[in-house]
């Protein structure tokens, strides 16, 4: 479709004025300046990526644009006119739409009902009537196939995201903000999303694409603005950018992309899982007949979209969830349904998915958190009495060795940053040479520095002869670290490939439930 | 961060010690001001009331001894409760556990043939055991069957109160008591010595102070204390670390209930010298101890001080009855007001309020 001025759609000459422009926006929260004189704009017909680590201030900036925050200073221009946006409602009226990282949908309702919710001119009776037709039109025009009569809970994460985009388009969004849109998608779904974004670009929309993943940003964006610690580091054209350059801008220093992964000969089996079945919290089957083995000196990666039984699998292996059927052997011994303490005592380390709720005791001090799980054994405890000197000595070594940033060992663990909490957990779990490491999303939500350090630690465990089970949603992480990769889908393993011959597309197919044909 | 009028309100994750102390004192002061309104409504000048109370309790030996006498059971129950509360086990049952101790001690005093020298130690031992047994039941019910301990411990108070009633009206009714619902008087060897000229049974006081120190050490220096704190602060982390809830909660309740029961032993052996109606033995010490432990913010040592404060309130209640003609129930009003302002003051601990600086941005 050709953009033409007669339909009132903005044209897309490169020198056309920006659809929206944030001018010198500053926004602070107690103790932190989230946005420091940030200037950012989107022109019609472009995808402008906002790239930065967690906590760089990307979400704060778009929240200012969407009317959720008001800037301390600076202002917002929409089509060249200075405006004050007091609420999302006003943002929508100005043609700004947002797809949040966590969808805002009413699950039991249909797609059409969700789209009609809060829409101007919706009739009191039969509100969803009429919306369906318009949705179908938009679906077709932008390549967003969704059935308006399906109920939202039946849809996959990718389809729900499409509903959110359609909702924004239905409200006349000319500028669409997408906050970390690919975090819930399989590689195929990501590809489809990118096609939709190019359609929108052709239609003259402006898209703000927030991400911390370099590859994606380079693939989809026209311009890339990099933020670090609340400031804009620079804006570059995607055509002239590459990964090392963006990474340097993001982190502020050189980043090594290739981790040195030394050759390792896998030894005896550290873990043998034979046909186990596990239920989730609602009592429904979550892991259905999973078998695999992890050798010493090997990283075994489990990829898959979250919610396909990975959490239940790891918890079962850590002794925290009952195994209904099947057998688990560690170092050759049957340990099916043995207690977490026994497993920990025979050398199973567990880096849990919920690091703050499970991995630490937030109110206890750093040093007390460092001895959790071994607090009942010498040298920390003799005859029921704790030995503060040993605890202190161990804590000091661990803090130094792992570079945990804390004012002192007596600080409550809850005051640490996310990366330092994870370092604390790893310092604790990896001390004393474990035989098996269960690592669930070990770098999720961490900044590049901490991520690097934690990946390095896992590789070192592998070299030291531990078997590592790595569960991660970050496919790149799994492909980079693992020796073999299994994909979980709906509680089953759809295939195992060795890292050398793994292809993104193939793993993506398996993540979407396709069985691997060969091997 | 929020702005309310000219103030900025900020979240405070870990309140420093002086803030906790300051806010707690403030809560008590606010409660005293509110209580002043109650005096005023009764037609008694609050100034006169507080002056009378000050003179009558803190100003005389009798008054001071009365404070201590009342504080003894509060120390024992309160110290025990700090341990249970640190495990986030809401033991509302100190009252029943106290009565269990009184029953066991009375049984030993009246019916068990032992040498005189061993009688009192055995009473304390039996009392501790009975309270521990009574307290461990709700712990097991919670771990094994997910029975809410607030309900179970509260209900068990009534059960124990009726057991005492039944005993003093029935099988243990003293033949020499001319039909009154008492047991017989304890033999001299089963009576606790008093500090001369007062009604302070000092052995129980000693036990209480030692208990506070020991529980303090348990919390900070032992594996049990560590596990209690982990279970209390993060049940998920406790499960993850392989800590046994059965063992930790049972042990915490054995100590908590046992100490409350020692308070009961002290009351029957030090004050009444017989078992009698539950409302006479306890006056609700077990319930007041909940506020004692709460005000002490989980510190057993601080519980000694807060117990003395509530001892003073009880002593003041006696005084107000005799000198000002107010009902003794006024102590209940006091306790309620203090608990009320304490719970509301938590907000102040975790939120920092300050004036907005000039030119500071709003949110």
PDB file of C-alpha atoms in Angstrom, chain A residues 240-442:
ATOM      1  CA  UNK A 240      26.446   1.514   9.841  1.00  0.00           C
ATOM      2  CA  UNK A 241      26.484  -0.308  13.184  1.00  0.00           C
ATOM      3  CA  UNK A 242      27.784  -3.664  14.309  1.00  0.00           C
ATOM      4  CA  UNK A 243      27.625  -5.749  17.447  1.00  0.00           C
ATOM      5  CA  UNK A 244      30.973  -4.905  19.053  1.00  0.00           C
ATOM      6  CA  UNK A 245      30.343  -1.204  18.545  1.00  0.00           C
ATOM      7  CA  UNK A 246      26.878  -1.329  20.115  1.00  0.00           C
ATOM      8  CA  UNK A 247      28.117  -3.478  22.975  1.00  0.00           C
ATOM      9  CA  UNK A 248      30.876  -1.000  23.672  1.00  0.00           C
ATOM     10  CA  UNK A 249      28.373   1.833  23.740  1.00  0.00           C
ATOM     11  CA  UNK A 250      26.047  -0.156  26.020  1.00  0.00           C
ATOM     12  CA  UNK A 251      28.620  -1.256  28.543  1.00  0.00           C
ATOM     13  CA  UNK A 252      31.117   1.526  28.210  1.00  0.00           C
ATOM     14  CA  UNK A 253      34.024  -0.772  27.535  1.00  0.00           C
ATOM     15  CA  UNK A 254      35.131  -3.595  25.254  1.00  0.00           C
ATOM     16  CA  UNK A 255      33.095  -6.768  25.614  1.00  0.00           C
ATOM     17  CA  UNK A 256      34.485 -10.162  24.771  1.00  0.00           C
ATOM     18  CA  UNK A 257      31.873 -12.050  22.847  1.00  0.00           C
ATOM     19  CA  UNK A 258      33.599 -15.372  22.596  1.00  0.00           C
ATOM     20  CA  UNK A 259      33.909 -16.979  25.955  1.00  0.00           C
ATOM     21  CA  UNK A 260      36.945 -19.173  26.021  1.00  0.00           C
ATOM     22  CA  UNK A 261      35.433 -22.595  26.112  1.00  0.00           C
ATOM     23  CA  UNK A 262      38.197 -25.092  26.587  1.00  0.00           C
ATOM     24  CA  UNK A 263      37.846 -28.567  25.185  1.00  0.00           C
ATOM     25  CA  UNK A 264      36.533 -30.906  27.816  1.00  0.00           C
ATOM     26  CA  UNK A 265      36.133 -34.621  27.742  1.00  0.00           C
ATOM     27  CA  UNK A 266      32.860 -35.606  29.345  1.00  0.00           C
ATOM     28  CA  UNK A 267      33.366 -38.123  32.125  1.00  0.00           C
ATOM     29  CA  UNK A 268      30.990 -40.455  33.933  1.00  0.00           C
ATOM     30  CA  UNK A 269      27.346 -39.595  34.258  1.00  0.00           C
ATOM     31  CA  UNK A 270      26.691 -36.976  36.911  1.00  0.00           C
ATOM     32  CA  UNK A 271      22.944 -37.128  36.443  1.00  0.00           C
ATOM     33  CA  UNK A 272      20.655 -39.748  34.938  1.00  0.00           C
ATOM     34  CA  UNK A 273      16.994 -38.955  34.535  1.00  0.00           C
ATOM     35  CA  UNK A 274      14.774 -41.837  33.483  1.00  0.00           C
ATOM     36  CA  UNK A 275      11.208 -41.144  32.417  1.00  0.00           C
ATOM     37  CA  UNK A 276      10.190 -38.816  35.214  1.00  0.00           C
ATOM     38  CA  UNK A 277       6.745 -37.324  35.635  1.00  0.00           C
ATOM     39  CA  UNK A 278       6.177 -34.212  37.783  1.00  0.00           C
ATOM     40  CA  UNK A 279       3.095 -32.115  38.483  1.00  0.00           C
ATOM     41  CA  UNK A 280       2.896 -28.340  38.700  1.00  0.00           C
ATOM     42  CA  UNK A 281       1.415 -26.275  41.560  1.00  0.00           C
ATOM     43  CA  UNK A 282      -2.086 -26.766  40.228  1.00  0.00           C
ATOM     44  CA  UNK A 283      -1.637 -30.526  40.256  1.00  0.00           C
ATOM     45  CA  UNK A 284      -1.505 -30.849  36.478  1.00  0.00           C
ATOM     46  CA  UNK A 285       1.182 -32.860  34.686  1.00  0.00           C
ATOM     47  CA  UNK A 286       4.071 -30.500  33.938  1.00  0.00           C
ATOM     48  CA  UNK A 287       6.921 -32.887  33.171  1.00  0.00           C
ATOM     49  CA  UNK A 288       5.823 -35.900  31.172  1.00  0.00           C
ATOM     50  CA  UNK A 289       8.237 -38.767  30.808  1.00  0.00           C
ATOM     51  CA  UNK A 290      11.505 -36.876  30.488  1.00  0.00           C
ATOM     52  CA  UNK A 291      14.791 -38.783  30.167  1.00  0.00           C
ATOM     53  CA  UNK A 292      18.296 -37.504  29.676  1.00  0.00           C
ATOM     54  CA  UNK A 293      21.718 -37.657  31.225  1.00  0.00           C
ATOM     55  CA  UNK A 294      24.377 -35.116  32.063  1.00  0.00           C
ATOM     56  CA  UNK A 295      28.032 -36.143  32.217  1.00  0.00           C
ATOM     57  CA  UNK A 296      30.728 -34.677  34.379  1.00  0.00           C
ATOM     58  CA  UNK A 297      32.587 -31.984  32.533  1.00  0.00           C
ATOM     59  CA  UNK A 298      29.622 -31.192  30.361  1.00  0.00           C
ATOM     60  CA  UNK A 299      27.077 -28.398  30.179  1.00  0.00           C
ATOM     61  CA  UNK A 300      23.694 -29.732  29.201  1.00  0.00           C
ATOM     62  CA  UNK A 301      21.423 -26.927  28.110  1.00  0.00           C
ATOM     63  CA  UNK A 302      17.648 -26.951  28.193  1.00  0.00           C
ATOM     64  CA  UNK A 303      16.052 -24.431  25.900  1.00  0.00           C
ATOM     65  CA  UNK A 304      12.391 -23.681  25.492  1.00  0.00           C
ATOM     66  CA  UNK A 305       9.799 -21.020  25.994  1.00  0.00           C
ATOM     67  CA  UNK A 306       9.105 -20.523  29.712  1.00  0.00           C
ATOM     68  CA  UNK A 307       6.258 -22.530  31.192  1.00  0.00           C
ATOM     69  CA  UNK A 308       6.930 -25.759  29.358  1.00  0.00           C
ATOM     70  CA  UNK A 309       7.920 -27.694  32.468  1.00  0.00           C
ATOM     71  CA  UNK A 310      11.470 -26.444  32.958  1.00  0.00           C
ATOM     72  CA  UNK A 311      10.776 -25.023  36.403  1.00  0.00           C
ATOM     73  CA  UNK A 312       9.102 -28.212  37.616  1.00  0.00           C
ATOM     74  CA  UNK A 313      11.924 -30.322  36.205  1.00  0.00           C
ATOM     75  CA  UNK A 314      14.616 -28.380  38.030  1.00  0.00           C
ATOM     76  CA  UNK A 315      12.650 -28.306  41.287  1.00  0.00           C
ATOM     77  CA  UNK A 316      12.126 -32.060  41.097  1.00  0.00           C
ATOM     78  CA  UNK A 317      15.842 -32.642  40.552  1.00  0.00           C
ATOM     79  CA  UNK A 318      16.619 -30.390  43.535  1.00  0.00           C
ATOM     80  CA  UNK A 319      14.296 -32.415  45.761  1.00  0.00           C
ATOM     81  CA  UNK A 320      11.711 -29.648  46.063  1.00  0.00           C
ATOM     82  CA  UNK A 321       8.948 -31.294  44.082  1.00  0.00           C
ATOM     83  CA  UNK A 322       7.627 -34.845  44.148  1.00  0.00           C
ATOM     84  CA  UNK A 323       8.518 -37.139  41.287  1.00  0.00           C
ATOM     85  CA  UNK A 324       5.385 -39.151  40.524  1.00  0.00           C
ATOM     86  CA  UNK A 325       7.003 -41.707  38.299  1.00  0.00           C
ATOM     87  CA  UNK A 326      10.476 -42.432  36.968  1.00  0.00           C
ATOM     88  CA  UNK A 327      13.944 -42.452  38.466  1.00  0.00           C
ATOM     89  CA  UNK A 328      16.718 -39.966  39.122  1.00  0.00           C
ATOM     90  CA  UNK A 329      20.301 -41.104  39.701  1.00  0.00           C
ATOM     91  CA  UNK A 330      23.115 -38.825  40.740  1.00  0.00           C
ATOM     92  CA  UNK A 331      26.652 -40.189  40.468  1.00  0.00           C
ATOM     93  CA  UNK A 332      25.089 -43.607  40.002  1.00  0.00           C
ATOM     94  CA  UNK A 333      22.979 -43.590  43.178  1.00  0.00           C
ATOM     95  CA  UNK A 334      19.202 -43.615  43.042  1.00  0.00           C
ATOM     96  CA  UNK A 335      18.092 -40.371  44.708  1.00  0.00           C
ATOM     97  CA  UNK A 336      14.493 -40.207  43.485  1.00  0.00           C
ATOM     98  CA  UNK A 337      12.480 -38.046  45.876  1.00  0.00           C
ATOM     99  CA  UNK A 338      15.274 -37.659  48.374  1.00  0.00           C
ATOM    100  CA  UNK A 339      15.342 -34.525  50.527  1.00  0.00           C
ATOM    101  CA  UNK A 340      16.966 -31.263  49.388  1.00  0.00           C
ATOM    102  CA  UNK A 341      19.421 -31.580  52.269  1.00  0.00           C
ATOM    103  CA  UNK A 342      20.605 -35.032  51.221  1.00  0.00           C
ATOM    104  CA  UNK A 343      21.009 -33.859  47.638  1.00  0.00           C
ATOM    105  CA  UNK A 344      22.950 -30.824  48.765  1.00  0.00           C
ATOM    106  CA  UNK A 345      25.144 -32.994  50.970  1.00  0.00           C
ATOM    107  CA  UNK A 346      26.117 -35.291  48.081  1.00  0.00           C
ATOM    108  CA  UNK A 347      27.152 -32.290  45.994  1.00  0.00           C
ATOM    109  CA  UNK A 348      24.152 -30.950  44.110  1.00  0.00           C
ATOM    110  CA  UNK A 349      24.272 -27.179  43.731  1.00  0.00           C
ATOM    111  CA  UNK A 350      21.078 -25.378  42.833  1.00  0.00           C
ATOM    112  CA  UNK A 351      20.885 -21.859  41.436  1.00  0.00           C
ATOM    113  CA  UNK A 352      17.140 -21.303  41.646  1.00  0.00           C
ATOM    114  CA  UNK A 353      14.956 -19.472  39.180  1.00  0.00           C
ATOM    115  CA  UNK A 354      13.434 -17.257  41.860  1.00  0.00           C
ATOM    116  CA  UNK A 355      16.584 -15.920  43.332  1.00  0.00           C
ATOM    117  CA  UNK A 356      15.083 -13.476  45.820  1.00  0.00           C
ATOM    118  CA  UNK A 357      12.207 -15.628  47.012  1.00  0.00           C
ATOM    119  CA  UNK A 358      14.145 -18.866  47.241  1.00  0.00           C
ATOM    120  CA  UNK A 359      17.834 -18.251  46.740  1.00  0.00           C
ATOM    121  CA  UNK A 360      18.386 -15.900  49.646  1.00  0.00           C
ATOM    122  CA  UNK A 361      16.819 -14.963  52.954  1.00  0.00           C
ATOM    123  CA  UNK A 362      16.360 -11.238  52.307  1.00  0.00           C
ATOM    124  CA  UNK A 363      16.459 -10.087  55.927  1.00  0.00           C
ATOM    125  CA  UNK A 364      19.520 -12.098  56.908  1.00  0.00           C
ATOM    126  CA  UNK A 365      22.993 -10.678  56.443  1.00  0.00           C
ATOM    127  CA  UNK A 366      25.235 -11.441  53.498  1.00  0.00           C
ATOM    128  CA  UNK A 367      27.466 -13.656  55.609  1.00  0.00           C
ATOM    129  CA  UNK A 368      24.529 -15.592  57.015  1.00  0.00           C
ATOM    130  CA  UNK A 369      23.186 -16.086  53.520  1.00  0.00           C
ATOM    131  CA  UNK A 370      26.527 -17.402  52.375  1.00  0.00           C
ATOM    132  CA  UNK A 371      26.387 -20.372  54.751  1.00  0.00           C
ATOM    133  CA  UNK A 372      22.799 -21.361  54.037  1.00  0.00           C
ATOM    134  CA  UNK A 373      22.596 -25.127  53.346  1.00  0.00           C
ATOM    135  CA  UNK A 374      25.909 -25.700  55.110  1.00  0.00           C
ATOM    136  CA  UNK A 375      25.036 -23.870  58.298  1.00  0.00           C
ATOM    137  CA  UNK A 376      24.534 -27.229  60.029  1.00  0.00           C
ATOM    138  CA  UNK A 377      27.965 -28.624  59.262  1.00  0.00           C
ATOM    139  CA  UNK A 378      31.495 -27.900  60.483  1.00  0.00           C
ATOM    140  CA  UNK A 379      33.252 -25.540  60.397  1.00  0.00           C
ATOM    141  CA  UNK A 380      30.192 -23.282  60.634  1.00  0.00           C
ATOM    142  CA  UNK A 381      28.392 -25.300  63.251  1.00  0.00           C
ATOM    143  CA  UNK A 382      29.648 -27.630  65.931  1.00  0.00           C
ATOM    144  CA  UNK A 383      27.332 -29.376  68.402  1.00  0.00           C
ATOM    145  CA  UNK A 384      24.498 -27.052  67.473  1.00  0.00           C
ATOM    146  CA  UNK A 385      26.517 -23.890  68.096  1.00  0.00           C
ATOM    147  CA  UNK A 386      27.385 -21.519  65.280  1.00  0.00           C
ATOM    148  CA  UNK A 387      30.979 -20.490  64.892  1.00  0.00           C
ATOM    149  CA  UNK A 388      30.920 -16.770  63.962  1.00  0.00           C
ATOM    150  CA  UNK A 389      34.643 -16.564  63.212  1.00  0.00           C
ATOM    151  CA  UNK A 390      34.444 -19.298  60.575  1.00  0.00           C
ATOM    152  CA  UNK A 391      31.343 -17.750  59.091  1.00  0.00           C
ATOM    153  CA  UNK A 392      33.091 -14.398  58.857  1.00  0.00           C
ATOM    154  CA  UNK A 393      36.240 -15.881  57.346  1.00  0.00           C
ATOM    155  CA  UNK A 394      34.290 -17.809  54.718  1.00  0.00           C
ATOM    156  CA  UNK A 395      32.212 -14.724  53.888  1.00  0.00           C
ATOM    157  CA  UNK A 396      35.257 -12.525  53.435  1.00  0.00           C
ATOM    158  CA  UNK A 397      36.876 -14.984  51.046  1.00  0.00           C
ATOM    159  CA  UNK A 398      33.682 -15.444  49.065  1.00  0.00           C
ATOM    160  CA  UNK A 399      32.992 -11.716  48.821  1.00  0.00           C
ATOM    161  CA  UNK A 400      36.534 -11.088  47.619  1.00  0.00           C
ATOM    162  CA  UNK A 401      36.719 -13.996  45.198  1.00  0.00           C
ATOM    163  CA  UNK A 402      33.416 -13.267  43.496  1.00  0.00           C
ATOM    164  CA  UNK A 403      33.538  -9.514  43.700  1.00  0.00           C
ATOM    165  CA  UNK A 404      30.252  -9.206  45.584  1.00  0.00           C
ATOM    166  CA  UNK A 405      29.642  -5.510  46.111  1.00  0.00           C
ATOM    167  CA  UNK A 406      28.402  -4.960  49.655  1.00  0.00           C
ATOM    168  CA  UNK A 407      29.250  -2.335  52.244  1.00  0.00           C
ATOM    169  CA  UNK A 408      30.072  -5.096  54.734  1.00  0.00           C
ATOM    170  CA  UNK A 409      29.289  -8.767  55.400  1.00  0.00           C
ATOM    171  CA  UNK A 410      26.610  -7.833  57.932  1.00  0.00           C
ATOM    172  CA  UNK A 411      24.483  -5.917  55.420  1.00  0.00           C
ATOM    173  CA  UNK A 412      21.058  -7.489  54.871  1.00  0.00           C
ATOM    174  CA  UNK A 413      21.117  -9.384  51.584  1.00  0.00           C
ATOM    175  CA  UNK A 414      17.996  -7.589  50.371  1.00  0.00           C
ATOM    176  CA  UNK A 415      19.987  -4.373  49.996  1.00  0.00           C
ATOM    177  CA  UNK A 416      22.207  -5.920  47.327  1.00  0.00           C
ATOM    178  CA  UNK A 417      21.612  -5.343  43.623  1.00  0.00           C
ATOM    179  CA  UNK A 418      20.259  -8.169  41.486  1.00  0.00           C
ATOM    180  CA  UNK A 419      23.639  -9.040  40.035  1.00  0.00           C
ATOM    181  CA  UNK A 420      25.269  -9.151  43.455  1.00  0.00           C
ATOM    182  CA  UNK A 421      22.492 -11.309  44.861  1.00  0.00           C
ATOM    183  CA  UNK A 422      23.106 -13.784  42.055  1.00  0.00           C
ATOM    184  CA  UNK A 423      26.857 -13.661  42.683  1.00  0.00           C
ATOM    185  CA  UNK A 424      26.173 -14.386  46.345  1.00  0.00           C
ATOM    186  CA  UNK A 425      24.065 -17.417  45.428  1.00  0.00           C
ATOM    187  CA  UNK A 426      26.696 -18.732  43.026  1.00  0.00           C
ATOM    188  CA  UNK A 427      29.491 -18.127  45.504  1.00  0.00           C
ATOM    189  CA  UNK A 428      27.600 -20.230  48.004  1.00  0.00           C
ATOM    190  CA  UNK A 429      26.472 -22.973  45.655  1.00  0.00           C
ATOM    191  CA  UNK A 430      29.732 -23.442  43.802  1.00  0.00           C
ATOM    192  CA  UNK A 431      32.014 -23.507  46.821  1.00  0.00           C
ATOM    193  CA  UNK A 432      33.085 -26.972  47.857  1.00  0.00           C
ATOM    194  CA  UNK A 433      33.231 -28.359  44.311  1.00  0.00           C
ATOM    195  CA  UNK A 434      29.728 -29.624  43.483  1.00  0.00           C
ATOM    196  CA  UNK A 435      29.313 -32.718  41.299  1.00  0.00           C
ATOM    197  CA  UNK A 436      26.151 -31.425  39.669  1.00  0.00           C
ATOM    198  CA  UNK A 437      25.060 -27.827  39.165  1.00  0.00           C
ATOM    199  CA  UNK A 438      21.402 -27.077  38.460  1.00  0.00           C
ATOM    200  CA  UNK A 439      21.316 -23.535  37.080  1.00  0.00           C
ATOM    201  CA  UNK A 440      17.908 -22.066  36.254  1.00  0.00           C
ATOM    202  CA  UNK A 441      17.988 -18.813  34.282  1.00  0.00           C
ATOM    203  CA  UNK A 442      21.259 -17.853  35.919  1.00  0.00           C
TER     204      UNK A 442
END
